[in-house]
Short mmCIF file of C-alpha atoms in Angstrom, two decimals:
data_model
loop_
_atom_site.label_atom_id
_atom_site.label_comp_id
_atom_site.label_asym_id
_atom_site.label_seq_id
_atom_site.Cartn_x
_atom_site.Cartn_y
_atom_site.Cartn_z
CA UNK A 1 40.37 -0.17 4.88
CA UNK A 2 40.36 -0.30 8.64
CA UNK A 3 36.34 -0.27 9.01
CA UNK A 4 34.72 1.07 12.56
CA UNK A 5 31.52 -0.22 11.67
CA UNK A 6 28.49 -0.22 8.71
CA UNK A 7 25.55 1.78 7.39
CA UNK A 8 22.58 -0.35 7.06
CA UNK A 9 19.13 -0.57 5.48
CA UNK A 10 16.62 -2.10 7.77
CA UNK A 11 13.34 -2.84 6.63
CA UNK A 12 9.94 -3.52 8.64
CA UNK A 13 7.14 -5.65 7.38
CA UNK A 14 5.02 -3.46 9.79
CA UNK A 15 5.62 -0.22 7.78
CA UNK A 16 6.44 -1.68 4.25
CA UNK A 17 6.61 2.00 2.38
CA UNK A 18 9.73 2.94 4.29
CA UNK A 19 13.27 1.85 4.79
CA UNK A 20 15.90 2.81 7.73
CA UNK A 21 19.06 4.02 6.83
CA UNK A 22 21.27 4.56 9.82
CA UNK A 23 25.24 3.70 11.43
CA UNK A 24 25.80 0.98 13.53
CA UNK A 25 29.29 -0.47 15.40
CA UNK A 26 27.44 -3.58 15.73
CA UNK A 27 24.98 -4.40 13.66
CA UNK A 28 23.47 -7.72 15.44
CA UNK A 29 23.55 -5.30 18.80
CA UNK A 30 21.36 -2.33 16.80
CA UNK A 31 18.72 -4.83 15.17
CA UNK A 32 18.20 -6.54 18.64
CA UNK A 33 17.59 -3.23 20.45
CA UNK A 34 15.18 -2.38 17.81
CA UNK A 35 13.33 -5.39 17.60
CA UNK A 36 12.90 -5.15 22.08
CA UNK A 37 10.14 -2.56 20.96
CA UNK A 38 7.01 -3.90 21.90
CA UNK A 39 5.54 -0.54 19.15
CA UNK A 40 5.84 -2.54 15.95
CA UNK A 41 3.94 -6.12 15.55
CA UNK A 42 7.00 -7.67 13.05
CA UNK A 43 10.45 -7.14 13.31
CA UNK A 44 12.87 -5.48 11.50
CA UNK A 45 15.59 -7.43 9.62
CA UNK A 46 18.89 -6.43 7.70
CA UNK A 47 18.24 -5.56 4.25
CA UNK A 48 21.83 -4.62 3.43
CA UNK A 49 24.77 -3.53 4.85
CA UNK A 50 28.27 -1.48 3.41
CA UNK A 51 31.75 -1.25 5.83
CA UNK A 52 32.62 2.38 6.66
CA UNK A 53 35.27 3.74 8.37
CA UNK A 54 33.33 6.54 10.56
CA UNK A 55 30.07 6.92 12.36
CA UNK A 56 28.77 9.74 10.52
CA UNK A 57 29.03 8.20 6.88
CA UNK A 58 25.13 7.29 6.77
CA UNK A 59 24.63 11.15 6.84
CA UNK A 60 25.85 11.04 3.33
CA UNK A 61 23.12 8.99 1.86
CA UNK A 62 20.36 10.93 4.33
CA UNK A 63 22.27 14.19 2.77
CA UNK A 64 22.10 12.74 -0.66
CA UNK A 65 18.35 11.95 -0.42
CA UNK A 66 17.61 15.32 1.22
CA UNK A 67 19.23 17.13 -1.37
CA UNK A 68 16.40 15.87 -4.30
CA UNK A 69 14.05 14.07 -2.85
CA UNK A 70 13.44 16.07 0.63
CA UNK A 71 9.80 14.80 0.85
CA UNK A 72 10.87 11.16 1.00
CA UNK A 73 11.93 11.58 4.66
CA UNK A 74 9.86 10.32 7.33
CA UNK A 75 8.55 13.21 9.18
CA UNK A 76 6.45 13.48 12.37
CA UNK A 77 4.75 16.78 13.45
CA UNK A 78 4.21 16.03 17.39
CA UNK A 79 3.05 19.13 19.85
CA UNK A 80 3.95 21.82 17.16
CA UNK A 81 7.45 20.24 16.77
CA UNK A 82 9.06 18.81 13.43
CA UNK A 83 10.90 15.06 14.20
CA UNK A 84 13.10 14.04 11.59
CA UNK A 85 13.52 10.24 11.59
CA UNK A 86 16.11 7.75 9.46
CA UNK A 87 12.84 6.25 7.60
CA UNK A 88 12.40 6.93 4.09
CA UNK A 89 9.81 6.18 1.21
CA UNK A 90 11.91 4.47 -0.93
CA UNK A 91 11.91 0.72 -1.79
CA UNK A 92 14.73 -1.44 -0.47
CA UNK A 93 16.44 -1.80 -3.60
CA UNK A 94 16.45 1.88 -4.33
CA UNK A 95 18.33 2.29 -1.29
CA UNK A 96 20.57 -0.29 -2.22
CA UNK A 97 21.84 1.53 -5.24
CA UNK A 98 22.35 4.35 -3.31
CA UNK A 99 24.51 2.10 -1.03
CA UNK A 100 26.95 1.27 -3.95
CA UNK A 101 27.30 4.91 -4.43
CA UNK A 102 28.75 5.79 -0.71
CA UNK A 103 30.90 2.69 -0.99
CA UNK A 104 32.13 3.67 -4.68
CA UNK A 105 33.57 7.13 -2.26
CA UNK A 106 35.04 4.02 0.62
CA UNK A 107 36.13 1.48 -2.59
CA UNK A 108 33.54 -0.96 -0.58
CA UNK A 109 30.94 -2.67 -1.98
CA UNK A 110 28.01 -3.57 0.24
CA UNK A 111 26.63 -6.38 1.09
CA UNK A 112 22.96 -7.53 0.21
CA UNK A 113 21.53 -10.32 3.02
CA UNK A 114 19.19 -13.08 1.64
CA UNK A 115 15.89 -13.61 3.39
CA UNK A 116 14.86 -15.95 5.41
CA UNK A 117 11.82 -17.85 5.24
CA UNK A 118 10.46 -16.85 8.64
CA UNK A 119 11.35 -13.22 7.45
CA UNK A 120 9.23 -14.22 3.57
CA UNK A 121 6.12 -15.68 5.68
CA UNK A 122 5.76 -12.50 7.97
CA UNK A 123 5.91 -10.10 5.12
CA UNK A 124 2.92 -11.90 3.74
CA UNK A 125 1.08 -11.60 6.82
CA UNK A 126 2.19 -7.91 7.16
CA UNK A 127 0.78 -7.48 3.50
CA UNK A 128 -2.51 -9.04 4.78
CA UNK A 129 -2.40 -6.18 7.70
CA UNK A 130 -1.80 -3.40 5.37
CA UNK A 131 -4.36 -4.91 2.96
CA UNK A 132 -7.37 -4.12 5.22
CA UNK A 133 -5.83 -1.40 6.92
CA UNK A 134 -5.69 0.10 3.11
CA UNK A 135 -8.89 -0.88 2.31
CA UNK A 136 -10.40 1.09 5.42
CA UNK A 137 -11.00 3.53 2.21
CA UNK A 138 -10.04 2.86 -1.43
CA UNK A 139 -6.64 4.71 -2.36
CA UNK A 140 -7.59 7.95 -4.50
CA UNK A 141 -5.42 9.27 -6.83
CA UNK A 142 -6.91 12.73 -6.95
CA UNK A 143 -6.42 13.11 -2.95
CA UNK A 144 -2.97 12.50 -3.68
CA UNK A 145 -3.26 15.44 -6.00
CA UNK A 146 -2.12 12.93 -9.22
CA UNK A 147 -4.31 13.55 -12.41
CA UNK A 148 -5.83 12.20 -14.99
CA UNK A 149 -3.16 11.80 -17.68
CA UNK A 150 0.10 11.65 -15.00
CA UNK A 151 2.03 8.22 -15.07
CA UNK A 152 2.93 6.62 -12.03
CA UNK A 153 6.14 3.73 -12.01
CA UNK A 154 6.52 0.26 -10.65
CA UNK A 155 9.15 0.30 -8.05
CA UNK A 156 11.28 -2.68 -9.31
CA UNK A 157 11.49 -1.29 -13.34
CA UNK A 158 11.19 2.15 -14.05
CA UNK A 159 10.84 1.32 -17.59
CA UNK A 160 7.82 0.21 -16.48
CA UNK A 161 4.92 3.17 -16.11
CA UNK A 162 1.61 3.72 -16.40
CA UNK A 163 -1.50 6.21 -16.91
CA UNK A 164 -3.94 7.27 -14.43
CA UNK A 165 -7.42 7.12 -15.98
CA UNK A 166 -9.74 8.09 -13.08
CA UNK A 167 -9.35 8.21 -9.43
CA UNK A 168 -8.56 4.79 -9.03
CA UNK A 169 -7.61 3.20 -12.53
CA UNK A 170 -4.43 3.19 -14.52
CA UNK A 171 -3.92 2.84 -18.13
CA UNK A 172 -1.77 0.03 -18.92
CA UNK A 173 -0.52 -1.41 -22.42
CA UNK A 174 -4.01 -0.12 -23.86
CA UNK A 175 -5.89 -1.44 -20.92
CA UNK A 176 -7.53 -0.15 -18.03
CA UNK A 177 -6.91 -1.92 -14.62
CA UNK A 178 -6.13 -0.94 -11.11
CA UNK A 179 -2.86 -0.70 -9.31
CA UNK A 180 -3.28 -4.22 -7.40
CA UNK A 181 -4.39 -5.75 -9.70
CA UNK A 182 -1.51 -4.48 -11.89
CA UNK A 183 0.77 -5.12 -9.28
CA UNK A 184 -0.26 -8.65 -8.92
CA UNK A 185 0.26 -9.71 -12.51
CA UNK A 186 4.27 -7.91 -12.33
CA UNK A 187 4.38 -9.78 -9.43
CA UNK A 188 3.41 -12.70 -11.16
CA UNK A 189 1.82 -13.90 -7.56
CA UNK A 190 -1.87 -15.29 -7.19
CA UNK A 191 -2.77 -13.96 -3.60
CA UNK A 192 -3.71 -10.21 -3.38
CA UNK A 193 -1.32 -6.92 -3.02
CA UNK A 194 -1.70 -3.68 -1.88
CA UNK A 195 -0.84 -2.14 -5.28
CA UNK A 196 -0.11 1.22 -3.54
CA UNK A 197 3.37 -0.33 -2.10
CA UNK A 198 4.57 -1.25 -5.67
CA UNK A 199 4.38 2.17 -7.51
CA UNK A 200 5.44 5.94 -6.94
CA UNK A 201 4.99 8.91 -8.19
CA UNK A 202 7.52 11.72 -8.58
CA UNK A 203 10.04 8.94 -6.75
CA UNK A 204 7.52 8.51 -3.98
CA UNK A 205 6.02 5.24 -3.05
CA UNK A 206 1.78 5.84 -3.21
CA UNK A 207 1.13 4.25 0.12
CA UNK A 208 3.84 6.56 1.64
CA UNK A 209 2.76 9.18 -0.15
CA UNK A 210 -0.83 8.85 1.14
CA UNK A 211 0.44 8.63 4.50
CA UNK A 212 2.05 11.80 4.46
CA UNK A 213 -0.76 13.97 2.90
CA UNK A 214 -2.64 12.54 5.86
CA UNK A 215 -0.36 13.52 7.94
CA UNK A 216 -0.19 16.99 7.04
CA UNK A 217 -4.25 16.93 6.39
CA UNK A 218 -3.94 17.45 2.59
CA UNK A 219 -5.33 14.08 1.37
CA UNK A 220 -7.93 15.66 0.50
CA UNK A 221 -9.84 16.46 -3.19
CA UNK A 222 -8.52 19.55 -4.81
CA UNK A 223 -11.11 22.71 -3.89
CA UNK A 224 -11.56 23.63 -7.82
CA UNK A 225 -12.42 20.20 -8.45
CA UNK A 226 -10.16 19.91 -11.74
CA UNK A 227 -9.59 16.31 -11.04
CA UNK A 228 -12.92 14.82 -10.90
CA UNK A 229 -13.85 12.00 -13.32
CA UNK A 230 -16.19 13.75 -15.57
CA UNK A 231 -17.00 10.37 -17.44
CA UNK A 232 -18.91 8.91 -14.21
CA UNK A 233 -20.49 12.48 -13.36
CA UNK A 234 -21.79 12.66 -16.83
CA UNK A 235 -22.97 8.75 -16.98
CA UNK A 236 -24.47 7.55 -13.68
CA UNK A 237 -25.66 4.41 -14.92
CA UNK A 238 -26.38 0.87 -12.83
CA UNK A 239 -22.56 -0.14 -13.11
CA UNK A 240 -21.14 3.38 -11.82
CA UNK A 241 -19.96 3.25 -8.41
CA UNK A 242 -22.81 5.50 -6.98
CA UNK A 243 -25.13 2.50 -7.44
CA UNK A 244 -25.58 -0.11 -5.10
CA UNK A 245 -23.27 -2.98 -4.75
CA UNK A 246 -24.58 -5.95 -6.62
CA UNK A 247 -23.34 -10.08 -6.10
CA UNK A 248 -24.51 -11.02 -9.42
CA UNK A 249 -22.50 -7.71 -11.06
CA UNK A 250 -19.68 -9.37 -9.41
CA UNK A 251 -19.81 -12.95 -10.91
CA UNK A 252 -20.88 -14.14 -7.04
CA UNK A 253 -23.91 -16.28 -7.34
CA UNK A 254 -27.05 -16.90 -4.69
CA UNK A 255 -25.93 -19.67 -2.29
CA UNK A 256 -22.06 -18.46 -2.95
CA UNK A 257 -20.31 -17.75 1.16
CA UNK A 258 -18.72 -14.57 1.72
CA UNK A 259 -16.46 -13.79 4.96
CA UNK A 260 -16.14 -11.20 8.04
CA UNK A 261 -13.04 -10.08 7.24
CA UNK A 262 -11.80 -9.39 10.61
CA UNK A 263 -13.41 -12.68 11.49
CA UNK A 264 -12.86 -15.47 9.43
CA UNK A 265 -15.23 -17.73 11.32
CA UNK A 266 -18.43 -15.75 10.44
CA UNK A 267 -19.25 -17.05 6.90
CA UNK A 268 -22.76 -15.44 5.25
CA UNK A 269 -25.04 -16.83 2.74
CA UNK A 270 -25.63 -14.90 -0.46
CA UNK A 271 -29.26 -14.78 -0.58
CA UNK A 272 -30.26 -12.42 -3.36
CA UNK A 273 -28.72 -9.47 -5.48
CA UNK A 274 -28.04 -7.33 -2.78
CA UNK A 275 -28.60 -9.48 0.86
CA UNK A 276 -26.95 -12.44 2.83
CA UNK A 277 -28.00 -14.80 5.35
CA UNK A 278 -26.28 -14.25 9.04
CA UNK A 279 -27.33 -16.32 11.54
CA UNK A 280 -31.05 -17.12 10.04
CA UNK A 281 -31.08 -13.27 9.96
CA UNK A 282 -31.29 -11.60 6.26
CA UNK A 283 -29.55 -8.09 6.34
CA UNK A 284 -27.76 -6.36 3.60
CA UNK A 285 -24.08 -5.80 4.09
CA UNK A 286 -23.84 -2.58 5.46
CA UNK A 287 -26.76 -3.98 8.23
CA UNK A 288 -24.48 -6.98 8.75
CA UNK A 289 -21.00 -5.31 9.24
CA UNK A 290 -22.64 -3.08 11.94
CA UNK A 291 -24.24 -6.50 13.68
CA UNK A 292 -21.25 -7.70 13.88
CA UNK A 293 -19.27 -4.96 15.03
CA UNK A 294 -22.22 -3.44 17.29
CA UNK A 295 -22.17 0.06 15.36
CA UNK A 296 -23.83 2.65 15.50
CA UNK A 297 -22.33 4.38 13.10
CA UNK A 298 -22.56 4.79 9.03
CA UNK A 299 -19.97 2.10 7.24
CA UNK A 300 -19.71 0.88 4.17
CA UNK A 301 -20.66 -2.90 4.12
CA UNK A 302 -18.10 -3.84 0.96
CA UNK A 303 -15.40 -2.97 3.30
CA UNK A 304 -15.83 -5.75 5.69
CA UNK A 305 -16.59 -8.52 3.59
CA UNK A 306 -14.75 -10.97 1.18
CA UNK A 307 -15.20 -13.34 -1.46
CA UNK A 308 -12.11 -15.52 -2.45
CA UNK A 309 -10.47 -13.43 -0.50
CA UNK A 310 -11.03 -10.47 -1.79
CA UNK A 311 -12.58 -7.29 -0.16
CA UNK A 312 -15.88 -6.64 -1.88
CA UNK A 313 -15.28 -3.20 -2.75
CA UNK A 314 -12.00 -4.17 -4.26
CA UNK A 315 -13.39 -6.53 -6.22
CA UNK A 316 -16.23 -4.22 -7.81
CA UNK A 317 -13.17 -1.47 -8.60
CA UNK A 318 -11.08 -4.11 -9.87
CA UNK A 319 -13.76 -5.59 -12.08
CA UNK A 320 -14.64 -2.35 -13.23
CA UNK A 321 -11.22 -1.37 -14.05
CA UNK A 322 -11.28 -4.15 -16.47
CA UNK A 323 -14.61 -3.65 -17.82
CA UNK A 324 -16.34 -6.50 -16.33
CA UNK A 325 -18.61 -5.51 -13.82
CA UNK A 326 -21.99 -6.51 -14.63
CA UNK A 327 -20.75 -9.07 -17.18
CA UNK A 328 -23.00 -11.60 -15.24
CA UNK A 329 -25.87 -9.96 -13.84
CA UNK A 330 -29.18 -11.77 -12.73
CA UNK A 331 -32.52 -10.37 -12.51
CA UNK A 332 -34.32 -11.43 -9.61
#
C-alpha cells in the first residue's frame, strides 16, 4: 500500500489519564512541534504508530470511540464554547487495540515503540506530580457518582474487577483495600501509585473521570445522599475518620521523622500521639503545614506530610482499608 503518512497514539507523562490520537505526514516533525510547548512539564513520546494511506483515517478511530464511549473525549468548556480535542481517557494499550482494528480495514498492522529509559524515569516523576496533586483531596467514589456495590476494572485485565465498599475502599478477593494500594500489588512495584490511573469505570479511567465531573462542577455528593457510608455514620468510634489523626494508630512511633512534602529538606520530630517537633517549635500538623506555607487558611495537616513516603492521610485510609489502623496504638 502506497502510505501518505500514520495515525499515532501519543502519550504525556504530564496528563497520564489521556492518550492523543491524531494524523501525521511526519511523525518525528509532529512530536517535535508538540514537545516546543513550554504548557506541559514532560514531553510527549510515540506510543504507537499504524501506516495509512490518507489524512483523515484517524477520524475513524475518534468516530469509533465517539460512537460508544462519547464521554471519553477530552472536552474543554472555555467562554461558553465546547472544544473538542484528540485526547481521550483511555489507557495506551486500549488504544492500541483499537489501532489493529483501523489497520485490519488498511491490511496494516501497527507498530508498538519500546520505551526508553529517559521516557521510564520521567513517568515516575510525573507519577510523583500527580501523586500530590491527587492527594490535594482523597479520590471519592460517591462524587464520582459510583456506589456501594458497583465494580470498577484494572486497566491492563478486565478480568480483573473489583467492589466498591465505601467512598474510598474496594472489595477485593474477600478483602477490603484501597485502589493504590490495590494497584500497587498488580503492579507488583514497591514505590507508591495513584490507584485512580489504573482502574475505570463504565470504560473510563477514575482520575479522568474525576477530572471531568470537575470540570463540569458535578464532583460533587449526590443531593439525596443515597451513597453515604452508613457503617461510619452509625459507628463514630476513635478509628473512624472523623477522629483525629493519630502516629501511634499508624504504626509511627515518638522520635520516628516525617517530611514536608513539597519540601523534602524540612524533616519533623514525632513528639507525641498527635504533635511534632519543627524547629524547637511543637505544633500539631495542621499548625505546622500552615508555618510552613504562611497560611492563613484552614488545611488539613495529613495532606502535607509523609512517612516512608507516604502522605499521611493516605496512609490512615490505606491502613484502614485493610483493617489495621490502630493495630499499634500507645497511650500517652
Amino acid at each position: 500500500m502506497d502510505t501518505k503518512g500514520v495515525i499515532y497514539i501519543l502519550t504525556n507523562p504530564s496528563f497520564p489519564e489521556y492518550v492523543k490520537i491524531g494524523y501525521a505526514d511526519d511523525i518525528n516533525a509532529r512530536v517535535a512541534q508538540l514537545n516546543r510547548s513550554e504548557c506541559t512539564p514532560f514531553a510527549f513520546r510515540i506510543f504507537a504508530t499504524l501506516n495509512v494511506p490518507n489524512r483523515l483515517a484517524d477520524k475513524n478511530i475518534h468516530a469509533l470511540i465517539d460512537k460508544f464511549k462519547p464521554e471519553l473525549r477530552a472536552k474543554d468548556n472555555v467562554n461558553g464554547k465546547i472544544r473538542v480535542r484528540e485526547f481521550f481517557a483511555i489507557s495506551p494499550e486500549e488504544a492500541f487495540d483499537l489501532l489493529n482494528i483501523i489497520g485490519g480495514i488498511y491490511g496494516e498492522t501497527p507498530i508498538r515503540i519500546n520505551q526508553t529509559k529517559v521516557a521510564k524515569s520521567e513517568e515516575a516523576d510525573a507519577i510523583t506530580v500527580h501523586l500530590n496533586s491527587e492527594r490535594r483531596s482523597p479520590f471519592s467514589f460517591y462524587k464520582c457518582g459510583i456506589k456501594n456495590g458497583d465494580c470498577i476494572f484494572y486497566i491492563y485485565d478486565k478480568s480483573i474487577k473489583c467492589k466498591v465498599v465505601s467512598d474510598r475502599c474496594v472489595e477485593y478477593n474477600g478483602k477490603q483495600t484501597s485502589v493504590s494500594a490495590l494497584a500497587k500489588k498488580l503492579l507488583n512495584l514497591q514505590h507508591q501509585v495513584q490507584g485512580t490511573l489504573y482502574f475505570t469505570y463504565n470504560d473510563e479511567i477514575l482520575s479522568a473521570r474525576r477530572k471531568r465531573l470537575e470540570d463540569e462542577g458535578e464532583y460533587k455528593l449526590p443531593p439525596t445522599d443515597i451513597n453515604r457510608d452508613k457503617v461510619n455514620v452509625k459507628t463514630h468510634t476513635k478509628n473512624s475518620p472523623r477522629a483525629p489523626f493519630s502516629f501511634s494508630a499508624c504504626g509511627i512511633k515518638i522520635g520516628e521523622k516525617i517530611v514536608f512534602k513539597d519540601n523534602p529538606s524540612i524533616v519533623c520530630t514525632v513528639v507525641s500521639d498527635k504533635l511534632i517537633e519543627l524547629n524547637g517549635e511543637t505544633l500539631s500538623l495542621t499548625a505546622a503545614a500552615k508555618k510552613i506555607m504562611n497560611a492563613n487558611y484552614s488545611l488539613a495537616g495529613t495532606l502535607f506530610f509523609t512517612y516512608s513516603n507516604e502522605i499521611l492521610a493516605n496512609l490512615r485510609v490505606r491502613l484502614e482499608a485493610e483493617g489495621k489502623y490502630g493495630e499499634n496504638k500507645y497511650d500517652e
